[in-house]
PDB file of C-alpha atoms in Angstrom:
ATOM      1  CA  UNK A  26     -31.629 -56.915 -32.409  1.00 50.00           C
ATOM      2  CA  UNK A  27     -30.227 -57.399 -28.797  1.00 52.00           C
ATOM      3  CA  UNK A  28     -29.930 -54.822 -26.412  1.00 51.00           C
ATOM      4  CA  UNK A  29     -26.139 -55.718 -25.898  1.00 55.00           C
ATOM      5  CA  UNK A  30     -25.706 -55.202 -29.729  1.00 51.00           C
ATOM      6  CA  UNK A  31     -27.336 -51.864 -30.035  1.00 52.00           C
ATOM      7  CA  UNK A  32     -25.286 -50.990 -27.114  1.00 51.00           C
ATOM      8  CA  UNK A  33     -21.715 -52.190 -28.675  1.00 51.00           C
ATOM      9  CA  UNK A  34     -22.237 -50.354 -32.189  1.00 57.00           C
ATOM     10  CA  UNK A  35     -22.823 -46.632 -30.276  1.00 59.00           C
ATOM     11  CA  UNK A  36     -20.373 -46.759 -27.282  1.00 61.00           C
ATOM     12  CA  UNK A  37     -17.408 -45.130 -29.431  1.00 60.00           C
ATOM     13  CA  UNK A  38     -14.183 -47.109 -29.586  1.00 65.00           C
ATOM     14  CA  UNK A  39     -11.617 -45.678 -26.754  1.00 60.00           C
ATOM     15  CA  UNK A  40      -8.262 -45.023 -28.502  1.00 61.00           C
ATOM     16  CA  UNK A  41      -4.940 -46.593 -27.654  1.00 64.00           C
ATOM     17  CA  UNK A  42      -2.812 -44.106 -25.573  1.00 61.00           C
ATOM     18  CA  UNK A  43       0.532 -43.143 -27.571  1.00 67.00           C
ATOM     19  CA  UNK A  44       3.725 -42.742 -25.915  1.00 68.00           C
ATOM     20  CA  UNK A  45       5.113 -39.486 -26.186  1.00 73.00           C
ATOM     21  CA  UNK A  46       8.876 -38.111 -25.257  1.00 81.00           C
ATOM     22  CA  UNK A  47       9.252 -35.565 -23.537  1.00 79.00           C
ATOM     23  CA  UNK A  48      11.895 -33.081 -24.253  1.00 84.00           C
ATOM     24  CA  UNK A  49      14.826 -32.012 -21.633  1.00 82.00           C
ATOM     25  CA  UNK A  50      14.315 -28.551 -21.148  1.00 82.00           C
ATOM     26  CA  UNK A  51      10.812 -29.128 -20.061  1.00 83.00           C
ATOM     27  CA  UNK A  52      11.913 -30.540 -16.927  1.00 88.00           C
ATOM     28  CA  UNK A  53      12.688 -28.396 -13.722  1.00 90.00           C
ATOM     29  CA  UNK A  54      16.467 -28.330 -12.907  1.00 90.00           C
ATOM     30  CA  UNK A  55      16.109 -28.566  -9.077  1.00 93.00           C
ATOM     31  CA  UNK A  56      18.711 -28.754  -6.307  1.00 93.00           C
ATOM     32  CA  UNK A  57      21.343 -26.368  -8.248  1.00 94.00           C
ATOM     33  CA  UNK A  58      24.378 -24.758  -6.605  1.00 95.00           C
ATOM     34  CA  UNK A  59      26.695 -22.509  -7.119  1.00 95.00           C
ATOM     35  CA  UNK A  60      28.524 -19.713  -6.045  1.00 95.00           C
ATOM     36  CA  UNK A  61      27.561 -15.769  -5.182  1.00 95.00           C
ATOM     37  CA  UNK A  62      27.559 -14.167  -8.802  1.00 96.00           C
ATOM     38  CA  UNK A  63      28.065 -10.845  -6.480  1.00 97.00           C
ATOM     39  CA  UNK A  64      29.208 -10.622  -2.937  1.00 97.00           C
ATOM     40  CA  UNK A  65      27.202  -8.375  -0.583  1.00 97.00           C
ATOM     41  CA  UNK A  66      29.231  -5.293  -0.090  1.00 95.00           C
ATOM     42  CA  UNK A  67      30.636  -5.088  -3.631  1.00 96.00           C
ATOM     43  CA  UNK A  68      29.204  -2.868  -6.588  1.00 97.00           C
ATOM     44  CA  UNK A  69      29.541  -3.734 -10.222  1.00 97.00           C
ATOM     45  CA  UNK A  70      30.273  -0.919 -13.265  1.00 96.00           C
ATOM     46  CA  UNK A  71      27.197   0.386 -13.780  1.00 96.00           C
ATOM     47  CA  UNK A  72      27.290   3.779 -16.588  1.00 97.00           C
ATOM     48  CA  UNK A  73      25.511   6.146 -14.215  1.00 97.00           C
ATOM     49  CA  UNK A  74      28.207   8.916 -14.268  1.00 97.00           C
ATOM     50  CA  UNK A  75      28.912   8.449 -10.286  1.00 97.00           C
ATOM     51  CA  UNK A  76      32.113   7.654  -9.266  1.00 97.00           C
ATOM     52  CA  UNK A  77      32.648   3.811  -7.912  1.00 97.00           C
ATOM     53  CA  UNK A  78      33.796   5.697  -4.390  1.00 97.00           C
ATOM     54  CA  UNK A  79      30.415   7.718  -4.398  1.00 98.00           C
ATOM     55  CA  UNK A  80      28.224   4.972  -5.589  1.00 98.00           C
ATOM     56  CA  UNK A  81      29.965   2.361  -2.637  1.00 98.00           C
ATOM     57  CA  UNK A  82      29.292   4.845  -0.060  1.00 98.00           C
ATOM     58  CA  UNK A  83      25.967   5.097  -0.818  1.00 98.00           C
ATOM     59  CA  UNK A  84      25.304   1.642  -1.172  1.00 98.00           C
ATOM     60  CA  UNK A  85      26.545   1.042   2.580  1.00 98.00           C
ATOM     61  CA  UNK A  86      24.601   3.965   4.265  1.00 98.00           C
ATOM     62  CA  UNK A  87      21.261   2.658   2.394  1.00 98.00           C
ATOM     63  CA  UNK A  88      21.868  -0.941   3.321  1.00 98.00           C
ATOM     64  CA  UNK A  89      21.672   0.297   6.815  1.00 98.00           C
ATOM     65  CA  UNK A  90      18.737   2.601   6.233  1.00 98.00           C
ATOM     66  CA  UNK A  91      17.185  -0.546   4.888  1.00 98.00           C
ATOM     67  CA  UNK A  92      18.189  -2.594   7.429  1.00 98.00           C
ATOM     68  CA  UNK A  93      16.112   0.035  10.440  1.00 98.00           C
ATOM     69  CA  UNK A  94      13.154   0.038   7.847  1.00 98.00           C
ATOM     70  CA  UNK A  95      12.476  -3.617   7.515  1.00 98.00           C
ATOM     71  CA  UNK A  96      13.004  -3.793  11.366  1.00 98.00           C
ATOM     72  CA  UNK A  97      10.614  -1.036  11.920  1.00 98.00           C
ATOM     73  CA  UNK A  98       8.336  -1.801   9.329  1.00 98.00           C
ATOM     74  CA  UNK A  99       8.020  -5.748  11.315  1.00 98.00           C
ATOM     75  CA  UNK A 100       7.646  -3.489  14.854  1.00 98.00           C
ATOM     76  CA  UNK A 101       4.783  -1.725  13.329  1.00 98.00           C
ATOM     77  CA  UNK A 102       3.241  -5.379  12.187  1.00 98.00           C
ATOM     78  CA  UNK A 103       3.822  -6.725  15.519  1.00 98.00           C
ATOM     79  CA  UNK A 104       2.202  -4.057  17.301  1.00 98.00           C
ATOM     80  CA  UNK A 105      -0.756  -4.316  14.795  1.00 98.00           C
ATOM     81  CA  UNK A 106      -1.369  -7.649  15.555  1.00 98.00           C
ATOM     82  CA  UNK A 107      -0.799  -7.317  19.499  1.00 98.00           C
ATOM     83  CA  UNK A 108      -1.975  -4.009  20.427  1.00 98.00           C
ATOM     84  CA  UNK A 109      -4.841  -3.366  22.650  1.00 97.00           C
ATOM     85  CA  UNK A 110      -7.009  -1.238  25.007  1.00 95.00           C
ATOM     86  CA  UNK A 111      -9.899   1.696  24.196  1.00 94.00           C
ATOM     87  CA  UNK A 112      -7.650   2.668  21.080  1.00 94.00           C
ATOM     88  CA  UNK A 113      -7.054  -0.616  19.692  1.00 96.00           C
ATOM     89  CA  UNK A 114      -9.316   0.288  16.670  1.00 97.00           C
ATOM     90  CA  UNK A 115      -7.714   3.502  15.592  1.00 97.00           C
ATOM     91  CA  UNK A 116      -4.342   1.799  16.125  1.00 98.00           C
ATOM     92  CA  UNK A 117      -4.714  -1.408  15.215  1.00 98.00           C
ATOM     93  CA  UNK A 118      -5.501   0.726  11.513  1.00 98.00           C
ATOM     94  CA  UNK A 119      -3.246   2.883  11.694  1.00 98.00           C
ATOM     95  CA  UNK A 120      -0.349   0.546  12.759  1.00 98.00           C
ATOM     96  CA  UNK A 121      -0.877  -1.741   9.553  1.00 98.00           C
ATOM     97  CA  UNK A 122      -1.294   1.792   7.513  1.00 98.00           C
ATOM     98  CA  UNK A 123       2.248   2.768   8.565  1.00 98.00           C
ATOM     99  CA  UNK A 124       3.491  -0.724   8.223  1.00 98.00           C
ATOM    100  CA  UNK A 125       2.182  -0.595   4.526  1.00 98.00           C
ATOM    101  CA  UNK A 126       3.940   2.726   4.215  1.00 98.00           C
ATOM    102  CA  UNK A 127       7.314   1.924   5.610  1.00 98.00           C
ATOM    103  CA  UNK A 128       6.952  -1.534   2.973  1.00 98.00           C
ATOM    104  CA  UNK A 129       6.905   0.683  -0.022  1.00 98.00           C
ATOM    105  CA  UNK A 130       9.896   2.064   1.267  1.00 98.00           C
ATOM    106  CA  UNK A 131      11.496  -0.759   1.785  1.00 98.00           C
ATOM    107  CA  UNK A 132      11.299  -1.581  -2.255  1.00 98.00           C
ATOM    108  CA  UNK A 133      12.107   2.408  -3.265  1.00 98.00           C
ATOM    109  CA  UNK A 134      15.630   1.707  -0.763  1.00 98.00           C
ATOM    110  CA  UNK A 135      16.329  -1.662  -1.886  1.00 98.00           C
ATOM    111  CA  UNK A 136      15.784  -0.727  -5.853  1.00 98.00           C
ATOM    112  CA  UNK A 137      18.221   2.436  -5.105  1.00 98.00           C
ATOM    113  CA  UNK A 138      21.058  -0.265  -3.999  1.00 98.00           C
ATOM    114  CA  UNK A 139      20.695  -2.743  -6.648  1.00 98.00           C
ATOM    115  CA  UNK A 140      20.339   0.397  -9.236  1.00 98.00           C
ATOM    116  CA  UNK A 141      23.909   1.661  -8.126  1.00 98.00           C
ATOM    117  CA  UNK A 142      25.496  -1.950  -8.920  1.00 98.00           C
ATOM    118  CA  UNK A 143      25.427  -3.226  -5.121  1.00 98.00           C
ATOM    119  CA  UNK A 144      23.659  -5.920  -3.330  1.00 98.00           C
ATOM    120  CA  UNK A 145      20.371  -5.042  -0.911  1.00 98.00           C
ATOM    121  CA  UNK A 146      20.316  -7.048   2.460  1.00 98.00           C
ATOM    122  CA  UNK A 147      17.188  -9.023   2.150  1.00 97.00           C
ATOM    123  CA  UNK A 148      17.177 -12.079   5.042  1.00 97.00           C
ATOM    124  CA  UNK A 149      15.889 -11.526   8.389  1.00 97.00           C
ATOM    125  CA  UNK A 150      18.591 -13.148   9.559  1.00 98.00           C
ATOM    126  CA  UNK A 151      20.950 -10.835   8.244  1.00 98.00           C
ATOM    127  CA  UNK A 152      18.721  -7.848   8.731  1.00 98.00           C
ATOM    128  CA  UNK A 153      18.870  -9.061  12.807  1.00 98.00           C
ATOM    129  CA  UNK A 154      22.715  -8.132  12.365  1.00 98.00           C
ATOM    130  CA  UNK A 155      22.544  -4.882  10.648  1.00 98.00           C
ATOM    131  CA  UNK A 156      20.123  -2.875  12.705  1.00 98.00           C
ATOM    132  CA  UNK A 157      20.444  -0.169  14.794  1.00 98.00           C
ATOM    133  CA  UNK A 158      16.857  -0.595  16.135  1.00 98.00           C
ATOM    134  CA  UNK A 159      16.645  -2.256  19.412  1.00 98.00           C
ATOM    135  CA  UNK A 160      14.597  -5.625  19.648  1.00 97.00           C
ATOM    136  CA  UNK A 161      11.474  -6.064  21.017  1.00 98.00           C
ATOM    137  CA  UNK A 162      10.622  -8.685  23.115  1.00 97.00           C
ATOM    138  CA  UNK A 163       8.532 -12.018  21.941  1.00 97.00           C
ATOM    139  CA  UNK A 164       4.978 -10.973  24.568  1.00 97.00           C
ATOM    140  CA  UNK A 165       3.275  -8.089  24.195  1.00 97.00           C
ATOM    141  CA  UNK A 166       3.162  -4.874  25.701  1.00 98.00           C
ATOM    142  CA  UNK A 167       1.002  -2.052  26.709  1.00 97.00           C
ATOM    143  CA  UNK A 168       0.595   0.843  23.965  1.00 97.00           C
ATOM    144  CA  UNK A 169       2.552   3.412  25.782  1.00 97.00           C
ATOM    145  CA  UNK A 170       5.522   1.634  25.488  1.00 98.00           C
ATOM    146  CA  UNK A 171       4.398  -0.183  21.951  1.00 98.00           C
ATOM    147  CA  UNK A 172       4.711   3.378  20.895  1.00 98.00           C
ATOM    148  CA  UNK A 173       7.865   4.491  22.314  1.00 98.00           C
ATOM    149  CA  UNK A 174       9.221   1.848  20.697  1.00 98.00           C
ATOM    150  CA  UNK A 175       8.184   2.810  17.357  1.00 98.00           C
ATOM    151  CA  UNK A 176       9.289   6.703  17.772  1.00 98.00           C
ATOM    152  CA  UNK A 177      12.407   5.618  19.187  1.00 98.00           C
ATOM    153  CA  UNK A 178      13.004   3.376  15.837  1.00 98.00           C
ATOM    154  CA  UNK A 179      11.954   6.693  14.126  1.00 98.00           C
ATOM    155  CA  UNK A 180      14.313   8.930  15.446  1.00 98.00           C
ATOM    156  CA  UNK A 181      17.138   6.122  14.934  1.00 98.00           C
ATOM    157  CA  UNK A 182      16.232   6.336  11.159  1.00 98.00           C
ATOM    158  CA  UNK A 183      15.537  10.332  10.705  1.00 98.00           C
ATOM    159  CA  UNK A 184      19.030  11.067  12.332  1.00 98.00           C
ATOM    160  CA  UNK A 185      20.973   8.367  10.122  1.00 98.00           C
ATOM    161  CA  UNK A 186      18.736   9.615   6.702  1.00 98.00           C
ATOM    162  CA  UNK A 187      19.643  13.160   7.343  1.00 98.00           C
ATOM    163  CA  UNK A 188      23.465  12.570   7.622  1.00 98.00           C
ATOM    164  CA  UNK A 189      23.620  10.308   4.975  1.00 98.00           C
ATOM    165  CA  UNK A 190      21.333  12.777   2.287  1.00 98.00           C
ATOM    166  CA  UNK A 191      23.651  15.605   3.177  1.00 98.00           C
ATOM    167  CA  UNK A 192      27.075  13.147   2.267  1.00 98.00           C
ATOM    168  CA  UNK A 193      24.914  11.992  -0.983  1.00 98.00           C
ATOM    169  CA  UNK A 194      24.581  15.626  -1.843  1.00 98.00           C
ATOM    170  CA  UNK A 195      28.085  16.339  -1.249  1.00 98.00           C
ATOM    171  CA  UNK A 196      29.488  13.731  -3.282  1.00 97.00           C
ATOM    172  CA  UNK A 197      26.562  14.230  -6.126  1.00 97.00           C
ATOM    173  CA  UNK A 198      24.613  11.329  -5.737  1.00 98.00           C
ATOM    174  CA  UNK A 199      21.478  13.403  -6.326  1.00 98.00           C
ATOM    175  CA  UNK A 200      19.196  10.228  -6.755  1.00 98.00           C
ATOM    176  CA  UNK A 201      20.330   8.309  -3.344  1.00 98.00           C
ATOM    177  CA  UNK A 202      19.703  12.042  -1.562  1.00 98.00           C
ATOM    178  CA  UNK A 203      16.709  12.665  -3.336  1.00 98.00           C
ATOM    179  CA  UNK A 204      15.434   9.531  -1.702  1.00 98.00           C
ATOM    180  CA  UNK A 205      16.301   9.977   1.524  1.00 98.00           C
ATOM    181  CA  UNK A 206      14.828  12.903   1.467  1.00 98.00           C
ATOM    182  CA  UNK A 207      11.548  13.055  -0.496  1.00 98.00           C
ATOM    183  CA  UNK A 208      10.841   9.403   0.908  1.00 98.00           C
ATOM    184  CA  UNK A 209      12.705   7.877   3.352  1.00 98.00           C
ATOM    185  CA  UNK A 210      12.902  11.239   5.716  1.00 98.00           C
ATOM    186  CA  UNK A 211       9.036  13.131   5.165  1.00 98.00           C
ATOM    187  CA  UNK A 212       7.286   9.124   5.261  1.00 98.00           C
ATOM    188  CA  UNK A 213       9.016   9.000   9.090  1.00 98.00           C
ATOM    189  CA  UNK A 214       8.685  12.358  10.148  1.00 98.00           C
ATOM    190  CA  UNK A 215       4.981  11.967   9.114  1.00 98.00           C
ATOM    191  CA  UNK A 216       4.214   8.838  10.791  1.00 98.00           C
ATOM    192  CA  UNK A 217       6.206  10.426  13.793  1.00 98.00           C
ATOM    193  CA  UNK A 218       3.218  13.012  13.891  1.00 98.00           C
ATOM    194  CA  UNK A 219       0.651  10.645  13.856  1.00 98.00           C
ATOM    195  CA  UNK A 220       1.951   8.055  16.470  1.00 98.00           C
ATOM    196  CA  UNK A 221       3.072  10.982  18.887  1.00 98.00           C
ATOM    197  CA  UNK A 222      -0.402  11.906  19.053  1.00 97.00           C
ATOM    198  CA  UNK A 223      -1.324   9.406  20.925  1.00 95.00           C
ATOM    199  CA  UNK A 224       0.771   9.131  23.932  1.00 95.00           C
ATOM    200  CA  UNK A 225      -0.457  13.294  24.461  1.00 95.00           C
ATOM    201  CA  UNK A 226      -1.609  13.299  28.318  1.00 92.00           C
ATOM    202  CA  UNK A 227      -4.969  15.458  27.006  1.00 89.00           C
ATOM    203  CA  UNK A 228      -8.234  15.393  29.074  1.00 89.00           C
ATOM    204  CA  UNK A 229     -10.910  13.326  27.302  1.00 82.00           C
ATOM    205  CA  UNK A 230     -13.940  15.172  28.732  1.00 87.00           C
ATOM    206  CA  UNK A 231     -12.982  18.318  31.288  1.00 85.00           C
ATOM    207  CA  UNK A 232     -10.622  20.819  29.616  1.00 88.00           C
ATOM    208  CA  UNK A 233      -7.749  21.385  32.236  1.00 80.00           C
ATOM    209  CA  UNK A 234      -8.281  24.256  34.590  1.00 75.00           C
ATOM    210  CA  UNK A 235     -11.835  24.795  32.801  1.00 68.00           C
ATOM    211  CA  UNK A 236     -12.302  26.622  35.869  1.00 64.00           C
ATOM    212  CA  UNK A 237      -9.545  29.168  36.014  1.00 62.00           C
ATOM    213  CA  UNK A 238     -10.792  30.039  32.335  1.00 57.00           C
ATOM    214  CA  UNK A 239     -14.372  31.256  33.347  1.00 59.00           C
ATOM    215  CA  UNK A 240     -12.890  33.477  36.221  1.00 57.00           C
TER     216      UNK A 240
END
């Protein structure tokens, strides 16, 4: 017997490829368009026991809490990436820990709106209209002023969170204050601390008036 003919009889026989249809709904359904199911500003009925008034109120004043967040929580990634000098170590951590922090707020603030029946700004674009926080310019800068920018942002938030917890309380939104509050307020006046600390004028290796002590 040939070689060739062995060969033949144990190659197995390749089978015919069948045409198969493919149903409809397994396609995508790209490049659709339509109009805003909700427009940004509105709230819907939602069976929460707060009055439409109380629940639109609170809807505005967290869209513009949100607004400062995102905004600060991109000033505290820019300064991550840029910062520099002896402390760029402990910043450069602590910068992206913060950042990290105000993110999960972000969510917690932008959850709150949607829960109450309104629509959370979401695109930087937008977000660039909204804020109160002042913008920061494209180069980078030293940390003293990297920092004042941050506490400045702070402060910006703190004041608006406060004002708008105590009108939540008044009008019984317990949740929305409860936020601002537990969150939004004790996150910022935490990270406050902790970035303050840095721009303290302390001596690094001779206590002031060391002298004046021992006399």
């Amino acid at each position: 017997m040939s070689v060739n003919a062995t060969s033949s009889r144990s190659e197995p026989k390749m089978s015919k490829a069948r045409t198969t249809s493919i149903v409809p709904s397994a396609a995508p359904l790209t490049g659709q368009h339509a109009h805003e199911i909700q427009a940004f500003g509105s709230v819907v009925a939602v069976p929460l026991a707060l009055a439409e008034n109380t629940r639109r109120a609170s809807v505005a004043n967290l869209n513009q809490v949100l607004a400062d967040t995102i905004t600060l929580r991109d000033l505290y990634k820019k300064h991550h990436w840029q910062v520099s000098g002896p402390t760029f170590y402990q910043l450069h951590l602590l910068f992206d820990k913060h950042y990290g922090e105000q993110n999960e707020l972000v969510d917690r603030i932008a959850e709150r709106i949607m829960l109450l029946g309104g629509v959370s700004v979401a695109m930087s674009a937008d977000v660039a209209e909204m804020t109160l926080v002042p913008r920061p310019p494209k180069g980078r800068e030293e940390v003293p002023v990297q920092i004042s920018r941050l506490l400045h942002a702070h402060e910006i938030i703190l004041k608006e969170a406060r004002a708008m917890a105590r009108q939540a309380a008044q009008e019984g939104d317990d949740g929305t204050n409860d936020l601002l509050v537990s969150e939004v307020i004790r996150t910022n006046e935490l990270q406050v601390w902790f970035v303050a600390e840095h721009v303290v004028d302390a001596p690094l290796v001779h206590a002031d008036n060391i002298g004046a002590a021992n006399d």
